[in-house]
mmCIF file of C-alpha atoms and ligand atoms in Angstrom:
data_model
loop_
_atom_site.group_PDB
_atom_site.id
_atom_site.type_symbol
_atom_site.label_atom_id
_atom_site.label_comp_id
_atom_site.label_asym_id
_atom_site.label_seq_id
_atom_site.Cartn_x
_atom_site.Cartn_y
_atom_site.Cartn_z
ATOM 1 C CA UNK A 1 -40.377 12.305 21.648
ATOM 2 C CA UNK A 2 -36.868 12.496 20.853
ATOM 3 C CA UNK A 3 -35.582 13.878 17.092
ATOM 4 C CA UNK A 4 -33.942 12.103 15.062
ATOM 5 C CA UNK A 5 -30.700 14.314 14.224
ATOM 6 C CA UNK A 6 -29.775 14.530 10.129
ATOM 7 C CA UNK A 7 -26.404 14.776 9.152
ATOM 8 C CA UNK A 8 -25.222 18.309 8.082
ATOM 9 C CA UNK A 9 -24.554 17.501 4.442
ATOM 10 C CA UNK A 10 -22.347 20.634 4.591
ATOM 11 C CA UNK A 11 -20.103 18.603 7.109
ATOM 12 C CA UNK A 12 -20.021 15.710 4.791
ATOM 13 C CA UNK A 13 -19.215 17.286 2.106
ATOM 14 C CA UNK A 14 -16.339 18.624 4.039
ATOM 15 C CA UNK A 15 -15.203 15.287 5.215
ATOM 16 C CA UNK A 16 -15.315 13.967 1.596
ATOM 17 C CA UNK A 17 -12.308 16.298 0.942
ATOM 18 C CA UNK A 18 -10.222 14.457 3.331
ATOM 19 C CA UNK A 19 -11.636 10.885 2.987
ATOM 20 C CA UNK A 20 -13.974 10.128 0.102
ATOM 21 C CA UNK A 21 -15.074 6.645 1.599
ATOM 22 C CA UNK A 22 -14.763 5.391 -1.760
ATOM 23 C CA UNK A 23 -12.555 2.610 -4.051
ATOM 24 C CA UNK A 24 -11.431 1.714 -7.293
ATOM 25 C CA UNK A 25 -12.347 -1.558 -7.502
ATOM 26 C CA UNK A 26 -11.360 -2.883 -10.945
ATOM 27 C CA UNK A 27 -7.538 -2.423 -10.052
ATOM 28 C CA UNK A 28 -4.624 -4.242 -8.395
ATOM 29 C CA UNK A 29 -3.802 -3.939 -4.888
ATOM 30 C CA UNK A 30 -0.673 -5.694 -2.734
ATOM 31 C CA UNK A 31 -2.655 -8.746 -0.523
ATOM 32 C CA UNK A 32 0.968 -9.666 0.810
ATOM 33 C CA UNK A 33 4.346 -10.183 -0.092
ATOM 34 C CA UNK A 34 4.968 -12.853 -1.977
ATOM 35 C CA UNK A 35 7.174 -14.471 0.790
ATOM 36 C CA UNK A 36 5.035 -13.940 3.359
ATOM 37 C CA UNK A 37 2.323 -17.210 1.967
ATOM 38 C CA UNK A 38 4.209 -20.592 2.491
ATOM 39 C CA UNK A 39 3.172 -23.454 1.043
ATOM 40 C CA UNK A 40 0.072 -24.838 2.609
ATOM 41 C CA UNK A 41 -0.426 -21.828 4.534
ATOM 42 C CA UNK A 42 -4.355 -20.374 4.378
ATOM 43 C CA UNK A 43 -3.684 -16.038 5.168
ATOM 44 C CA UNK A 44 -6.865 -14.230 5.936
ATOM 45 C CA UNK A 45 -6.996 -10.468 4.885
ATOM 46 C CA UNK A 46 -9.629 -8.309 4.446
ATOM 47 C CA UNK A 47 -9.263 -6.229 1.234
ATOM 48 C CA UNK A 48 -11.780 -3.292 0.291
ATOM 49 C CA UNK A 49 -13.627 -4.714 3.258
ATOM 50 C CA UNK A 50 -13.814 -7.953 1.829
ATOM 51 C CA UNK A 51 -12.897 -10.875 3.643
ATOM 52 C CA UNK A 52 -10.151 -12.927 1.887
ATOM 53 C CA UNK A 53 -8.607 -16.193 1.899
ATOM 54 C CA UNK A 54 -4.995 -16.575 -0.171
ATOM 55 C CA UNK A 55 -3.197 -19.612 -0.465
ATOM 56 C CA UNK A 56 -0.798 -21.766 -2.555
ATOM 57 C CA UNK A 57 -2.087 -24.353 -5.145
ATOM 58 C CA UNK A 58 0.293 -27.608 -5.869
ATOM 59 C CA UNK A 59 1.780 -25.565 -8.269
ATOM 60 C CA UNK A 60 3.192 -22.895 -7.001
ATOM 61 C CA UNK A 61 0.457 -20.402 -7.933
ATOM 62 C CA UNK A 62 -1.772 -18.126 -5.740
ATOM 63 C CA UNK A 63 -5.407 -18.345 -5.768
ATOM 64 C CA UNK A 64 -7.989 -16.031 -3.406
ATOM 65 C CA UNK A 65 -10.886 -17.020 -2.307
ATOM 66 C CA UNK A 66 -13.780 -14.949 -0.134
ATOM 67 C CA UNK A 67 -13.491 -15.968 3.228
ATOM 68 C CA UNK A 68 -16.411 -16.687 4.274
ATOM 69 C CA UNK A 69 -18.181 -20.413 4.445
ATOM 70 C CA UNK A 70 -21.712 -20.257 2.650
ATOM 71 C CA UNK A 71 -22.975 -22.753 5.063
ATOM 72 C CA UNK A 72 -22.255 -21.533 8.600
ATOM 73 C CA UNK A 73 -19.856 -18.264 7.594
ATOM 74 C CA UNK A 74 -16.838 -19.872 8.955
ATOM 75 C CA UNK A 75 -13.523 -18.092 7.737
ATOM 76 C CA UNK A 76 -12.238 -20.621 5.649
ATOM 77 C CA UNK A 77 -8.663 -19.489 6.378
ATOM 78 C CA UNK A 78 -9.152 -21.340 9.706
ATOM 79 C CA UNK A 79 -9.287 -24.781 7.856
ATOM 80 C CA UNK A 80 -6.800 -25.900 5.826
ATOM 81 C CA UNK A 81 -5.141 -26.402 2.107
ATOM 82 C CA UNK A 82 -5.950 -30.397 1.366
ATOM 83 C CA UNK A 83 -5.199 -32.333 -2.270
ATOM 84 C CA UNK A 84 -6.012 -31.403 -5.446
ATOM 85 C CA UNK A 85 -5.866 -27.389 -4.621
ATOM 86 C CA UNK A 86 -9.132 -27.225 -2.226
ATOM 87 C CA UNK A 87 -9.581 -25.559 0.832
ATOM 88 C CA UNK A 88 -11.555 -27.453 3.568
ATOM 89 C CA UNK A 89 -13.547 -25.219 6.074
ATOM 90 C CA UNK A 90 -13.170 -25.729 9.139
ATOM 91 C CA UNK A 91 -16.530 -26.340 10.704
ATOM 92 C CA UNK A 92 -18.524 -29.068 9.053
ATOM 93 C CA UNK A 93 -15.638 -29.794 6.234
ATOM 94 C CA UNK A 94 -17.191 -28.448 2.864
ATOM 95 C CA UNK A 95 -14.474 -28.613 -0.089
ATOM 96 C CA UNK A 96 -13.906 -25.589 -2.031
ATOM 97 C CA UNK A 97 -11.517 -25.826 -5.429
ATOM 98 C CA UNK A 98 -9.448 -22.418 -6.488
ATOM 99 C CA UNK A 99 -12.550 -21.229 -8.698
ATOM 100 C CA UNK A 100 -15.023 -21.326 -5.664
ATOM 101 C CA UNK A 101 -16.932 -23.757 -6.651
ATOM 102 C CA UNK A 102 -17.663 -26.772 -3.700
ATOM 103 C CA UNK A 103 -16.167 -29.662 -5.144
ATOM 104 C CA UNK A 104 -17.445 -32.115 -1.953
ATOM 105 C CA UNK A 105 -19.694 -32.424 0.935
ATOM 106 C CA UNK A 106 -19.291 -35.546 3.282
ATOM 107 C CA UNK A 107 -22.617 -35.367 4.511
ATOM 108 C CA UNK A 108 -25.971 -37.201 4.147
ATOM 109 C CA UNK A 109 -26.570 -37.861 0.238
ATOM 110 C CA UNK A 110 -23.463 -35.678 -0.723
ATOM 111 C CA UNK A 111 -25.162 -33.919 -3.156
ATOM 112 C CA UNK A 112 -23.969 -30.345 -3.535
ATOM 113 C CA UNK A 113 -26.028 -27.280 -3.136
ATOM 114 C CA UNK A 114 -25.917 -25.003 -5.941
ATOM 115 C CA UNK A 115 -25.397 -21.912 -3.614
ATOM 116 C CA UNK A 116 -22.490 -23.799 -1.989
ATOM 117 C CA UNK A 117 -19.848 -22.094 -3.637
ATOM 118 C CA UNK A 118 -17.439 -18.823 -2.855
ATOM 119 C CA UNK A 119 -16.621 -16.280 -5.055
ATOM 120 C CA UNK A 120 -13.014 -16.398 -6.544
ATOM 121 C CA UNK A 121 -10.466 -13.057 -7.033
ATOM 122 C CA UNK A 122 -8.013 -12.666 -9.968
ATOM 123 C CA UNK A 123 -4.547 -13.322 -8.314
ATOM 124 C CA UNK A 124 -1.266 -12.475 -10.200
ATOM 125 C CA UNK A 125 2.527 -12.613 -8.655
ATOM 126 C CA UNK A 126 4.868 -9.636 -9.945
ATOM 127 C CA UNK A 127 7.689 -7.778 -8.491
ATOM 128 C CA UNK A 128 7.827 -10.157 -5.653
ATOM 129 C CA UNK A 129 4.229 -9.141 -4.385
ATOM 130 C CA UNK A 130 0.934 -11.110 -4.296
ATOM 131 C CA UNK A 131 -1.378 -8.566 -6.552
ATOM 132 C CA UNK A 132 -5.421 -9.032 -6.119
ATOM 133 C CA UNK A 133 -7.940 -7.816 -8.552
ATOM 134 C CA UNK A 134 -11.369 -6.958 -6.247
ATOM 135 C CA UNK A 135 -13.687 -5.401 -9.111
ATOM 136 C CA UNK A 136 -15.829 -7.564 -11.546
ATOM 137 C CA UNK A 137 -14.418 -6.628 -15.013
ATOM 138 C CA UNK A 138 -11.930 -9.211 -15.949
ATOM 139 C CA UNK A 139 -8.502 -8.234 -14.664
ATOM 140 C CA UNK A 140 -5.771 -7.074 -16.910
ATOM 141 C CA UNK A 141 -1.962 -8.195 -15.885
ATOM 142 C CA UNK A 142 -0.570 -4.764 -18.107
ATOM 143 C CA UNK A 143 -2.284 -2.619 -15.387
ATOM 144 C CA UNK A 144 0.222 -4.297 -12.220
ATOM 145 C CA UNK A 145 2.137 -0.856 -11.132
ATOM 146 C CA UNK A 146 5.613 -1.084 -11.936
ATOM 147 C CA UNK A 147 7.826 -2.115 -9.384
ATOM 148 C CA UNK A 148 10.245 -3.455 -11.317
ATOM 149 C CA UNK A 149 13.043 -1.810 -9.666
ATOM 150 C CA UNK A 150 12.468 -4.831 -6.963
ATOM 151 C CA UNK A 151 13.399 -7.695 -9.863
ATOM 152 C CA UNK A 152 16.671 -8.868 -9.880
ATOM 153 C CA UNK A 153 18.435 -7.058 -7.497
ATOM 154 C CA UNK A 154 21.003 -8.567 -5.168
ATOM 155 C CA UNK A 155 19.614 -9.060 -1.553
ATOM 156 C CA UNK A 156 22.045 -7.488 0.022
ATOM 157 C CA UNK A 157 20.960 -4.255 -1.211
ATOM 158 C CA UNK A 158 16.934 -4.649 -0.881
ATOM 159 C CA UNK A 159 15.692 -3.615 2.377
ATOM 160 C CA UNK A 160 13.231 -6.133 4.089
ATOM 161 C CA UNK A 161 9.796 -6.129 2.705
ATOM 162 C CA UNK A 162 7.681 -5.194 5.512
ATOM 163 C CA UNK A 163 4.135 -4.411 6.086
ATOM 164 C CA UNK A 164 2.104 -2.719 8.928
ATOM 165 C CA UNK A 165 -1.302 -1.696 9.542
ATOM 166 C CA UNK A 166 -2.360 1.734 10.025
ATOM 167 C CA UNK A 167 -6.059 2.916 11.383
ATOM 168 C CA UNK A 168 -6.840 5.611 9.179
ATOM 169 C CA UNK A 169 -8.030 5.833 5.296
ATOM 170 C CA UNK A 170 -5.146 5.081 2.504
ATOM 171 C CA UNK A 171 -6.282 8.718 1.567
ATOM 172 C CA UNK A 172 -4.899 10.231 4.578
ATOM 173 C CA UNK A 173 -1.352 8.131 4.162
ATOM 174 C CA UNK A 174 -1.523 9.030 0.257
ATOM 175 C CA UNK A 175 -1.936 12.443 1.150
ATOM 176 C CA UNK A 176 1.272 12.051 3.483
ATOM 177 C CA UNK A 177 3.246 10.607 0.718
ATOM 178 C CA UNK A 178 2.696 13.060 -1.711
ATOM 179 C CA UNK A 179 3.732 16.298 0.549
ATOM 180 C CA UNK A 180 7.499 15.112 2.055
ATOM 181 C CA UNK A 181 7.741 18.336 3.262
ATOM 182 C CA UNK A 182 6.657 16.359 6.664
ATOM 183 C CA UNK A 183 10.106 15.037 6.495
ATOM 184 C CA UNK A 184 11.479 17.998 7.755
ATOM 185 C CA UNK A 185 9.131 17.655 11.323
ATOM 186 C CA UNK A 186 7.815 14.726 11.871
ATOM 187 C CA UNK A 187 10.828 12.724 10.614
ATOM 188 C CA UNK A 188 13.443 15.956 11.421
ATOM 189 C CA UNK A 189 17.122 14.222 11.796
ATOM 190 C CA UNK A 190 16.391 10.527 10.111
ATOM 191 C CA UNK A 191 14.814 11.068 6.823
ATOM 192 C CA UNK A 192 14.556 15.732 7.126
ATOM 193 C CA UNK A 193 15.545 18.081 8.833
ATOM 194 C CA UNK A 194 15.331 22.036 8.566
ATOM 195 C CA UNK A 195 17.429 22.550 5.744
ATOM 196 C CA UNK A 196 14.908 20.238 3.261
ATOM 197 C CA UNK A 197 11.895 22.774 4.133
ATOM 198 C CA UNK A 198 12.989 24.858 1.430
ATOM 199 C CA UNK A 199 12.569 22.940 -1.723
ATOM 200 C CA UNK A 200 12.224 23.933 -4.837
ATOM 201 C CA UNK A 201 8.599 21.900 -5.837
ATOM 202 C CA UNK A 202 7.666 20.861 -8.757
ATOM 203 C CA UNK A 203 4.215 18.333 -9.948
ATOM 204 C CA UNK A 204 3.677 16.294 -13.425
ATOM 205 C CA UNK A 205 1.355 14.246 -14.584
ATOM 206 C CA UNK A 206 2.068 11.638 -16.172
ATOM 207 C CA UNK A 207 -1.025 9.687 -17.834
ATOM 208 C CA UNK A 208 -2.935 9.157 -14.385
ATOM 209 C CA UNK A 209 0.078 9.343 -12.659
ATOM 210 C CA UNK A 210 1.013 12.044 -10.298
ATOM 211 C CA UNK A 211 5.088 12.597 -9.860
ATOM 212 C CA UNK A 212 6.033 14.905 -6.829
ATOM 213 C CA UNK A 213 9.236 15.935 -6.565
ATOM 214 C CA UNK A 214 11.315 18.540 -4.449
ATOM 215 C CA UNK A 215 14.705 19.245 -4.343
ATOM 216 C CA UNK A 216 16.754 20.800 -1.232
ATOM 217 C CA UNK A 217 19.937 22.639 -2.305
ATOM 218 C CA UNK A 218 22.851 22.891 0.231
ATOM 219 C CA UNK A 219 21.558 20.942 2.815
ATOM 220 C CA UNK A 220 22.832 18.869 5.913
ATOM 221 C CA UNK A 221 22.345 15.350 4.577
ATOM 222 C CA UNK A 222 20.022 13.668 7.015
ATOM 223 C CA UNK A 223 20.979 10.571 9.328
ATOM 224 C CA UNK A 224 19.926 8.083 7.019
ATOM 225 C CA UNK A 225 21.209 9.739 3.672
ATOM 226 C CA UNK A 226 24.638 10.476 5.421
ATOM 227 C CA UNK A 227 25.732 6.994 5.754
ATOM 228 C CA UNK A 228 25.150 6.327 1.710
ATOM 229 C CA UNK A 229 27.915 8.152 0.872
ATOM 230 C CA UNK A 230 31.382 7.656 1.907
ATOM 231 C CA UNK A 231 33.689 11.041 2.140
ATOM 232 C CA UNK A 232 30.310 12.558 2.878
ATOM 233 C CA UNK A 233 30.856 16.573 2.227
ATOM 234 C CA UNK A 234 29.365 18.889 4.830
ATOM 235 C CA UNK A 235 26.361 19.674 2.404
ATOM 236 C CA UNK A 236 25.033 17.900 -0.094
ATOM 237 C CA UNK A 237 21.532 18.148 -2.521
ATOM 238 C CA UNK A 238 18.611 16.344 -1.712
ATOM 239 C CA UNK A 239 16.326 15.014 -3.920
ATOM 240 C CA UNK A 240 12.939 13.131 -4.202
ATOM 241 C CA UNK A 241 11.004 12.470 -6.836
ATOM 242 C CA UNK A 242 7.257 10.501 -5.604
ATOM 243 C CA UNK A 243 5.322 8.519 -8.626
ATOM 244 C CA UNK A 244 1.771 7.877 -7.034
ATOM 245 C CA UNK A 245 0.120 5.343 -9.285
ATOM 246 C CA UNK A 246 -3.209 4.812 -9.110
ATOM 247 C CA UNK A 247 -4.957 4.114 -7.144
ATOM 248 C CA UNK A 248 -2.842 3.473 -3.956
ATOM 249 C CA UNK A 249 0.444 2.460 -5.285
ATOM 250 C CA UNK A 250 4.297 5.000 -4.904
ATOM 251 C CA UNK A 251 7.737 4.882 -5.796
ATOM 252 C CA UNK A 252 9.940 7.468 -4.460
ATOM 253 C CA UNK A 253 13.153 7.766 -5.792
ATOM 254 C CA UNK A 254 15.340 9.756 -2.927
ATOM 255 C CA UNK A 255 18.803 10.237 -2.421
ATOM 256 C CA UNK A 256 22.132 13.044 -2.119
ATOM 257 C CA UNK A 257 24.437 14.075 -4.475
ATOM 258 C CA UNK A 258 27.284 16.582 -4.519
ATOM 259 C CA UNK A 259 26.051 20.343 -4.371
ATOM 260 C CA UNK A 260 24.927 21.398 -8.053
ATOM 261 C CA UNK A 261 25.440 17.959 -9.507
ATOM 262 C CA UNK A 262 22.673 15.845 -11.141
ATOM 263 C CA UNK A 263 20.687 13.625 -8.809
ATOM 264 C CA UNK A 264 22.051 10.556 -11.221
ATOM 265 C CA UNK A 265 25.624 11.269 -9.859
ATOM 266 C CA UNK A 266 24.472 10.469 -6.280
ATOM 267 C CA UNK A 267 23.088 7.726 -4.092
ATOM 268 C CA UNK A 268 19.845 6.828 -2.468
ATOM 269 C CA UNK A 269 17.349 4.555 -2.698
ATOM 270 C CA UNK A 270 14.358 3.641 -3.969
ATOM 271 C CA UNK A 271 11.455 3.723 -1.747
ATOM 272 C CA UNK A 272 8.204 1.333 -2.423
ATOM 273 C CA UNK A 273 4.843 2.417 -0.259
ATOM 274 C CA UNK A 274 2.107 -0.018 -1.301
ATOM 275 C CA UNK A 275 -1.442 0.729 0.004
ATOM 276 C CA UNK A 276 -4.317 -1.719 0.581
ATOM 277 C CA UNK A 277 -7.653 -0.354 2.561
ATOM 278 C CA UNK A 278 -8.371 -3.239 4.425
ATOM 279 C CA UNK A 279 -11.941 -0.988 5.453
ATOM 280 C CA UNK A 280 -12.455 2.532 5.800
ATOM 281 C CA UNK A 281 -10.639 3.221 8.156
ATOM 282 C CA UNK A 282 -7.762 0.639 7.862
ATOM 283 C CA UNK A 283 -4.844 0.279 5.424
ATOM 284 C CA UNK A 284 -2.616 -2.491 4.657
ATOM 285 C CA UNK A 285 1.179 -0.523 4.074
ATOM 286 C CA UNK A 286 3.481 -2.522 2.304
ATOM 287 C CA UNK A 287 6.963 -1.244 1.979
ATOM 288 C CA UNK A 288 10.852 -1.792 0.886
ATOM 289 C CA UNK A 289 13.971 0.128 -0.584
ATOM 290 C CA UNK A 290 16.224 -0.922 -2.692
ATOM 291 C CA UNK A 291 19.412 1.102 -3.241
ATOM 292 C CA UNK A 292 20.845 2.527 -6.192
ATOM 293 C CA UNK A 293 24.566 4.086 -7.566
ATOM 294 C CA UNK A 294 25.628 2.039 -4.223
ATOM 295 C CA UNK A 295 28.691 3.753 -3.599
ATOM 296 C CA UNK A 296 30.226 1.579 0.010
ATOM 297 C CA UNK A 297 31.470 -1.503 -1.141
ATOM 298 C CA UNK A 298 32.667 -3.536 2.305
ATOM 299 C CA UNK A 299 30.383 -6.347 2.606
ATOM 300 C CA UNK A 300 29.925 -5.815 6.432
ATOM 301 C CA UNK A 301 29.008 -2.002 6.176
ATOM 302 C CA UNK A 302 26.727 -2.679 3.312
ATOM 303 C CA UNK A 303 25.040 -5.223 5.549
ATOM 304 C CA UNK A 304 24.527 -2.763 8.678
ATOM 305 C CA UNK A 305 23.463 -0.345 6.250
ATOM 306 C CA UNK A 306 20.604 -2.478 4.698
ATOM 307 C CA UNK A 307 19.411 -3.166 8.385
ATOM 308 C CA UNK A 308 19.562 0.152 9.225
ATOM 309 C CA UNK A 309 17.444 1.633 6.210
ATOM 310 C CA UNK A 310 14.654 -1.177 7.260
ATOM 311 C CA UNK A 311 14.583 -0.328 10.697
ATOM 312 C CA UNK A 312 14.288 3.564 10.168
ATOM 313 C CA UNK A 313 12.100 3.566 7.737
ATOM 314 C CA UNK A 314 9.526 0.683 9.660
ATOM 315 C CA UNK A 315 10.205 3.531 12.861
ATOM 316 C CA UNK A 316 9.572 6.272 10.836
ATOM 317 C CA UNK A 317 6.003 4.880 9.665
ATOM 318 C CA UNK A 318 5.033 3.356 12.392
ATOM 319 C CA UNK A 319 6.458 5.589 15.146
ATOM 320 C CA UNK A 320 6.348 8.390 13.373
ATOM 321 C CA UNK A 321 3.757 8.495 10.735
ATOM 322 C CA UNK A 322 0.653 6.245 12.020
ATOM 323 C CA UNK A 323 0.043 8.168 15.462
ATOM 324 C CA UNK A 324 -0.095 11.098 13.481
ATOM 325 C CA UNK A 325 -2.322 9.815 10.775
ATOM 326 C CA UNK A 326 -4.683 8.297 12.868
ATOM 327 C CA UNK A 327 -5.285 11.349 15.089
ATOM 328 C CA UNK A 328 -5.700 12.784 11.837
ATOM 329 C CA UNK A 329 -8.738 10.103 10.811
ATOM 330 C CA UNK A 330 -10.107 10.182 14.514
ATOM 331 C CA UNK A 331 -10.118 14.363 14.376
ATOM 332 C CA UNK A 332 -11.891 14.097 11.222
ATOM 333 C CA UNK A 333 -14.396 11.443 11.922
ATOM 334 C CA UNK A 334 -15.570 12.965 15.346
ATOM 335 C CA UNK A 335 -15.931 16.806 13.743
ATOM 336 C CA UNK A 336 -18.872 18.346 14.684
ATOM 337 C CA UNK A 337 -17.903 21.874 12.296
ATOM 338 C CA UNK A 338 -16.454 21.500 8.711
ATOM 339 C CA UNK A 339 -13.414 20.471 8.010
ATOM 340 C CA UNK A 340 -12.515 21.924 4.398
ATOM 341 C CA UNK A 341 -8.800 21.973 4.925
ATOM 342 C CA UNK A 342 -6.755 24.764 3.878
ATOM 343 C CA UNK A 343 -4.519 24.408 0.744
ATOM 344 C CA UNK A 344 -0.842 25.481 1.019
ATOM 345 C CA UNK A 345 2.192 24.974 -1.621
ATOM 346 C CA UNK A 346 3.194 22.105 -0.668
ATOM 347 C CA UNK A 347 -0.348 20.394 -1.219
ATOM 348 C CA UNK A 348 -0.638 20.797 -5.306
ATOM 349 C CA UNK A 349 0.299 16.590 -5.277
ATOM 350 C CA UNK A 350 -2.021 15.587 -2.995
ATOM 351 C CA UNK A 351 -4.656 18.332 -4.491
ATOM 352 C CA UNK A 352 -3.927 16.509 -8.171
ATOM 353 C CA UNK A 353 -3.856 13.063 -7.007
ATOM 354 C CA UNK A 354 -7.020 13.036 -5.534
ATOM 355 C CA UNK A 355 -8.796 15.116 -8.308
ATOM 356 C CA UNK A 356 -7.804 12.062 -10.696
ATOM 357 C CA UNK A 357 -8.838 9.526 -8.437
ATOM 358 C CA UNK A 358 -11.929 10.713 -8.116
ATOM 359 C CA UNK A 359 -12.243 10.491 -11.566
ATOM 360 C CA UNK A 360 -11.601 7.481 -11.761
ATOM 361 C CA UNK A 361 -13.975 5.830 -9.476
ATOM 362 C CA UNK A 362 -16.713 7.774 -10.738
ATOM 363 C CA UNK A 363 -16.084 6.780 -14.097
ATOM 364 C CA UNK A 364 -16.354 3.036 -13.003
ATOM 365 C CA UNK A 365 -19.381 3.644 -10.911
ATOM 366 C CA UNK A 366 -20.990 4.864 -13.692
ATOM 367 C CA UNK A 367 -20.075 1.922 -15.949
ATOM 368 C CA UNK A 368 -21.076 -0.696 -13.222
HETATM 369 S S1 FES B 401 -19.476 -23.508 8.113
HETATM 370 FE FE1 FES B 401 -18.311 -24.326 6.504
HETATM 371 S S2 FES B 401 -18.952 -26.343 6.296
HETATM 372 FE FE2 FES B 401 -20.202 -25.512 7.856
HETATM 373 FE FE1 FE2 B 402 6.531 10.098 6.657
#
């Protein structure tokens, strides 16, 4: 008779460097852009594996709903928004109001089941985002990452707000965030090149957040930093500076400025990387830039330039980025020896990060 093979737990334990397979769930995370749910419209995501339903009450506000019929297990984002802020499923038409509960039944007596009801997820709107709360303590608004630099700035210098999916853990893309040193390779011309290798590092901690940033002395400003700056001189300093805020939320401020100057003098942008784990093995990325000291001031360049910025950044991700990210999570998953990666200088960020997110999720597993 055949064995049963056990998992090396040495293995594990090695994978659990790179992926921990784990959440913090009493936090917010991006469902969508706040655009991107229209009145009337039902969006099904799945967040933290969870199967959601978002959509628009009469008022203007968001509610989320699990997505998943008690009766049958139809997704109830395949029915649609009726009166008085209820979602009707799709199958047999049960009613559901924005706190879950069934509010009707048109069948036989009408009389309502007392299991016949969904479970409801705290839903707030900031920074022109849709932000869900997935763990059971009650949510708390001051906790929303601040993304403030997207309020109130004119449109013509906010890049689009975009969103992709990616096939690998939000670890693995965190990690990536946190160590731009990748700029130099996998995004060499566009966002690097080999004059930003050498950096001069340096990692804070600020409260739970981790704050990456490197700065590239005389350097060849890449393609997408050269067009910022008008009378661009052959070399320039680039800097970034990457806030990760727990637990899958970054703001990168990145830019050029004269040789020796402070960063403050020069122009960039700033980036926004939102990450959702949709499962294990799937993140929602959410992302936009929004410029800063913006030094061109023809209408028409400003315009191209805006386009351009979305288009290389969504290229760089998704061109660029995912395919290496996900050979990263496929590597990983199908290892047969240990894969205890080794630690260079350029990993101290993603080292940190990860040491207080881990914290953090134990410390609300062991209060659940
Ligand atoms: S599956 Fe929803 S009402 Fe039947
Ligand atoms: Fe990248």
């Amino acid at each position: 008779m055949a064995r049963a093979v056990e998992p090396d737990p040495a293995l594990l334990d090695s994978k659990k460097k790179m992926i921990s397979g784990t959440y913090l769930r009493n936090a917010w995370y991006v469902a969508a852009w706040s655009d991107d749910l229209a009145e009337e419209q039902l969006l099904g995501r799945t967040i933290l594996k969870e199967p959601v339903v978002l959509y628009r009450k009469a008022d203007g506000s968001v509610a989320a709903l699990e997505d998943r019929c008690p009766h049958r297990f139809a997704p109830l984002h395949m029915g649609k928004v009726i009166r008085g802020d209820r979602v009707q499923c799709p199958y047999h038409g049960l009613e559901f109001d924005a706190s879950g509960a069934c509010v009707r039944n048109p069948h036989g007596t009408k009389s309502i089941p007392p299991r016949a009801r969904v479970r409801s997820y705290p839903v707030t709107e900031r920074h022109k985002a849709i932000w869900i709360w997935m763990g059971s303590e009650p949510s708390d608004e001051s906790k929303v990452p601040d993304f403030s630099v997207l309020d109130n700035v004119p449109e013509m210098h906010a890049t689009k707000r975009d969103h992709i999916t990616i096939r690998a853990n939000y670890e693995l893309i965190i990690d990536n965030l946190l160590d731009l040193s990748h700029t130099s390779y996998l995004h060499d011309g566009i966002l690097g090149n080999s004059d930003t290798v050498e950096s001069e590092i340096s990692v804070e901690r600020e409260g739970d957040d981790v704050i990456v940033s490197r700065h590239a002395p005389n350097a060849i400003a890449p393609g997408l930093f050269a067009i910022l700056m008008p009378s661009l001189p052959d070399r320039v300093d680039k800097f970034t500076h990457m806030r990760w805020m727990p637990p899958s939320n970054l703001r990168l401020v990145t830019g050029i400025c004269s040789t020796g100057a402070r960063p403050e003098s020069g122009t960039g942008y700033h980036a926004i990387h939102m990450l959702t784990p949709e499962s294990d093995r799937t993140t929602h990325y959410f992302f936009t830039a929004v410029r800063f000291n913006v030094m061109t001031t023809d209408d028409a360049l400003n315009a191209q330039i805006q386009q351009k910025i979305s288009t290389t950044r969504r290229f760089a991700f998704e061109e660029q980025d995912a395919p290496v990210i996900e050979a990263q999570q496929e590597v990983i998953e199908s290892a047969q020896t240990p894969v205890d990666p080794v630690i260079l200088a350029i990993d101290v960020g993603p080292v940190r990060y990860k040491q207080i997110l881990q914290k953090l999720i134990a410390v609300e597993q062991t209060q659940s």
